CSV table of C-alpha atoms in Angstrom, one decimal:
chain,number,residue,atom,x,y,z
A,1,UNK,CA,21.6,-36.8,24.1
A,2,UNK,CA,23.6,-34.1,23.5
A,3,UNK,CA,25.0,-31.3,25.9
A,4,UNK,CA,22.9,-28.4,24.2
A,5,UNK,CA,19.4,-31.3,24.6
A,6,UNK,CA,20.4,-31.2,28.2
A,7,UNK,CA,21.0,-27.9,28.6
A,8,UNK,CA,17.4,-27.1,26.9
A,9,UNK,CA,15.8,-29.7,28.9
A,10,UNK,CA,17.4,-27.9,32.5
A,11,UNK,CA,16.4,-24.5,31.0
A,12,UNK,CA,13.2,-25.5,30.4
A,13,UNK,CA,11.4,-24.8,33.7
A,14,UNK,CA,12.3,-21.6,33.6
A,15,UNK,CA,10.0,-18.9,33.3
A,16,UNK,CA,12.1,-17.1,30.6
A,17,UNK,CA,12.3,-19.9,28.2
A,18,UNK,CA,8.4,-20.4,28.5
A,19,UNK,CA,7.7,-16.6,27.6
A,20,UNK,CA,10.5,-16.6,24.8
A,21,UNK,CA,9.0,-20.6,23.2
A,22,UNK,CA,6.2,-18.7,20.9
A,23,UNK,CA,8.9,-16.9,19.4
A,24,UNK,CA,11.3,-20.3,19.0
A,25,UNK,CA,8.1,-22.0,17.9
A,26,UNK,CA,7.5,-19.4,15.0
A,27,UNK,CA,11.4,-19.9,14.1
A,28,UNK,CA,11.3,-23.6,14.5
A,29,UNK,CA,8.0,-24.1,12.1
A,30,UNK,CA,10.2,-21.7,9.6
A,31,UNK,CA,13.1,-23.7,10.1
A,32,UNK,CA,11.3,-27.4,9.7
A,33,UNK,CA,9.0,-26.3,7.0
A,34,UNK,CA,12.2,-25.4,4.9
A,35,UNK,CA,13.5,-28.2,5.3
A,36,UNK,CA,10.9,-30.7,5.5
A,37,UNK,CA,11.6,-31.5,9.4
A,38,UNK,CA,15.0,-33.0,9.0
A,39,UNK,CA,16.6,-29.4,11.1
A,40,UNK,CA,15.2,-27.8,14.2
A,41,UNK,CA,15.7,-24.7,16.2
A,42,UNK,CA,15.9,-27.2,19.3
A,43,UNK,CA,18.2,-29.2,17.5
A,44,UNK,CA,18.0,-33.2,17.4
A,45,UNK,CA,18.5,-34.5,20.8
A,46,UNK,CA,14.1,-34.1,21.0
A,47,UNK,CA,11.6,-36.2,18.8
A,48,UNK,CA,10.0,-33.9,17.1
A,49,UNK,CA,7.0,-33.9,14.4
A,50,UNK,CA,5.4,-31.3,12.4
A,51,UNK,CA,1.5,-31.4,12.7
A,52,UNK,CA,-0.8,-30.5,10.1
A,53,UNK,CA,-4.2,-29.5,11.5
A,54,UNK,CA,-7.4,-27.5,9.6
A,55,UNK,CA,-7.6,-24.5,11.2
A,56,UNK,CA,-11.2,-24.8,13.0
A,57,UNK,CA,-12.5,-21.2,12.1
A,58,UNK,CA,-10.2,-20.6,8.4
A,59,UNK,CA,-10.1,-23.9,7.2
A,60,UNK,CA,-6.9,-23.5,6.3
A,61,UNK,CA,-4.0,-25.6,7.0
A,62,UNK,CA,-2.1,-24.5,10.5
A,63,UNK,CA,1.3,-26.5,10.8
A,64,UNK,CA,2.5,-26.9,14.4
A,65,UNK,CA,6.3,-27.8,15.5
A,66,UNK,CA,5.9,-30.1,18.3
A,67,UNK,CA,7.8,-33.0,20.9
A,68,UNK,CA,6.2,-36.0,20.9
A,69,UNK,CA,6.8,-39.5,22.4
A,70,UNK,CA,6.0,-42.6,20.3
A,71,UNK,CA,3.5,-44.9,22.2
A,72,UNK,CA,0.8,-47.4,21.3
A,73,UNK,CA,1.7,-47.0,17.6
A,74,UNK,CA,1.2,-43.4,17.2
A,75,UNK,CA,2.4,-40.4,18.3
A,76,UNK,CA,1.4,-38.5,21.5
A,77,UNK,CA,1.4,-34.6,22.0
A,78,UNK,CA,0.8,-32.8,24.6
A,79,UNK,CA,-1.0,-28.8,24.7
A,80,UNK,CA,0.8,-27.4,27.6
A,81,UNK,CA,1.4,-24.4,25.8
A,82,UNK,CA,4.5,-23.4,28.0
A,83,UNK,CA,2.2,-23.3,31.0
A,84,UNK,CA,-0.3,-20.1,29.7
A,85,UNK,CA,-3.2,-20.6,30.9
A,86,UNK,CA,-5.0,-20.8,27.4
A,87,UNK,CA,-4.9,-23.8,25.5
A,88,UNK,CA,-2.8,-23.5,22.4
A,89,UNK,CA,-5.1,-23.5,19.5
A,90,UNK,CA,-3.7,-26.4,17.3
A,91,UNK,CA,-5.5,-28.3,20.0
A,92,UNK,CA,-9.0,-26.5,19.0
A,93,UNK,CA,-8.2,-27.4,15.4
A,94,UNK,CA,-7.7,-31.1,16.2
A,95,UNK,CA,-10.9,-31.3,18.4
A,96,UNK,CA,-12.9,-29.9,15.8
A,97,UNK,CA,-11.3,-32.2,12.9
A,98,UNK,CA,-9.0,-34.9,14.5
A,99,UNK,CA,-7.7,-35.8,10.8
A,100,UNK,CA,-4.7,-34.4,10.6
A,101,UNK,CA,-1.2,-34.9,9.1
A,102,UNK,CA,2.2,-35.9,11.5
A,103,UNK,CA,5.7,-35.4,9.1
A,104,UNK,CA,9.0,-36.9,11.2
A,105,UNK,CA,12.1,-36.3,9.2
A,106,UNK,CA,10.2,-35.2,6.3
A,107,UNK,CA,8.0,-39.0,6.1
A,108,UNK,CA,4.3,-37.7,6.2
A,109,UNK,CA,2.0,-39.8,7.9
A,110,UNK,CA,-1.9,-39.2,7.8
A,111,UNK,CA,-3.3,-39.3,11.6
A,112,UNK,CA,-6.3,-39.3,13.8
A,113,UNK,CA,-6.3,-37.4,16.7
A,114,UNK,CA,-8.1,-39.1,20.0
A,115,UNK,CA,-8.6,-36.8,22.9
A,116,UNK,CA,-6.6,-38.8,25.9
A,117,UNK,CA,-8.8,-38.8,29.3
A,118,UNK,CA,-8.0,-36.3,32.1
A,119,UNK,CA,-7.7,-39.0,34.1
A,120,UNK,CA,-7.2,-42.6,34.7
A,121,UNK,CA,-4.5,-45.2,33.8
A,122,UNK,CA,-3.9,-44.5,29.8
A,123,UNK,CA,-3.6,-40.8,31.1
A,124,UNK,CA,-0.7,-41.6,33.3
A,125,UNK,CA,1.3,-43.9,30.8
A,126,UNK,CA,1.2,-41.4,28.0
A,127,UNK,CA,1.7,-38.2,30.5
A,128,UNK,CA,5.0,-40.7,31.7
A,129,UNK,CA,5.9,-41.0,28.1
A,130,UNK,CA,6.2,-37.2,27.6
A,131,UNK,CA,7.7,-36.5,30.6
A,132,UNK,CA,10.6,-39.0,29.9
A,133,UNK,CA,11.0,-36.3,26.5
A,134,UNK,CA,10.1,-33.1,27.9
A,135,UNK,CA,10.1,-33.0,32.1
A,136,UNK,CA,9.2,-29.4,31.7
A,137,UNK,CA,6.1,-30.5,31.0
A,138,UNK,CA,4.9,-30.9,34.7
A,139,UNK,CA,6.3,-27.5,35.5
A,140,UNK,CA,4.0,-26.4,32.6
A,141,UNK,CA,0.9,-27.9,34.0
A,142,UNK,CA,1.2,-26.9,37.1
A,143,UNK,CA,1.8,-23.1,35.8
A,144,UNK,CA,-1.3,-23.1,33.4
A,145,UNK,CA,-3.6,-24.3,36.2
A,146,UNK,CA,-5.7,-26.0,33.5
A,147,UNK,CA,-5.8,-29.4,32.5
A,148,UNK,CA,-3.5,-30.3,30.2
A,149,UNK,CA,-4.8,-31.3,26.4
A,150,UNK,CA,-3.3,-34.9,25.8
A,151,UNK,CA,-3.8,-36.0,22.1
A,152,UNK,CA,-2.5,-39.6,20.8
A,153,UNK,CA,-2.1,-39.5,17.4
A,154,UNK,CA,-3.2,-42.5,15.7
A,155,UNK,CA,-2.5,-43.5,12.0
A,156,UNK,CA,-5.0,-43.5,9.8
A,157,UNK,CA,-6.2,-46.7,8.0
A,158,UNK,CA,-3.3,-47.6,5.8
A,159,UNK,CA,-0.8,-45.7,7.7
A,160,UNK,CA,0.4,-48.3,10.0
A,161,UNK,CA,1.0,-51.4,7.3
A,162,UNK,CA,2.8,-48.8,5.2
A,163,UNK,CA,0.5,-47.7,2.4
A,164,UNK,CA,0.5,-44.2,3.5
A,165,UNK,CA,3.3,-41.9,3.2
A,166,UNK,CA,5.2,-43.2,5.6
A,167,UNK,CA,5.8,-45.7,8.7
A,168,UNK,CA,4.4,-46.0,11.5
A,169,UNK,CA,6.6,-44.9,14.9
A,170,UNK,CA,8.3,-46.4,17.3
A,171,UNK,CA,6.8,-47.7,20.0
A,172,UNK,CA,8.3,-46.4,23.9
């Protein structure tokens, strides 16, 4: 990892970096979209995926810059939000339509999207496997003082034996 990866990782606990991430999001979903998720705002010491969601009140496609960590053959994501107490709404969008779309380095994979328990022993690997990506991410819970939405992305049939439109992640 990098010395900017581990200065964003440090930086992000801070209060200032969760109030300015909306606006890096916004430039980072510009940035990827452009060019097809192979360059990021954060830069590449993160796995990062672009999620393609139906927006649950337009119907129209919402794309969403996020980190992920690669676990039980699919991708999990977590809706901290930077710690606001609202849930961000790509989560909404996936809980009313968990089909969905996941592009890593420009490879699109079609996904389903399975709410992970609030509690319980799955809950605690996958939370571990984000944390060991983001560690902000317990510094985010705790500030939203809401539970945290914890999606694992799953291929869709054909996605994993590589007939989709790309292959399936690496496990952690």
């Amino acid at each position: 990892m990098g010395l900017y990866a581990r200065g964003l990782r440090r930086l992000g606990h801070t209060r200032w970096l969760a109030a300015l991430g909306p606006r890096l999001v916004a430039a980072d979903r510009k940035v990827q979209r452009r060019t097809r998720g192979r360059m990021s705002v954060m830069g590449r010491g993160f796995t990062q995926l672009l999620l393609t969601t139906t927006g649950r009140r337009s119907g129209q496609a919402r794309v969403s810059p996020l980190i992920y960590a690669a676990a039980d053959g699919g991708f999990v994501v977590a809706g901290t939000n930077f710690g606001q107490r609202h849930h961000p709404a790509w989560t909404g969008n996936l809980l009313a339509e968990p089909a969905a779309v996941v592009s890593v380095d420009g490879r699109e994979t079609p996904v389903r999207a399975r709410l992970v328990p609030d509690a319980g022993p799955e809950r605690e690997r996958l939370w571990a496997a984000m944390l060991r990506v983001w560690p902000a991410y317990d510094t985010y819970a705790r500030r939203a003082g809401r539970p945290i939405r914890l999606f694992l992305l799953e291929p869709a049939d054909g996605a994993a034996d590589g007939t989709a439109n790309g292959p399936a992640p690496r496990a952690t």
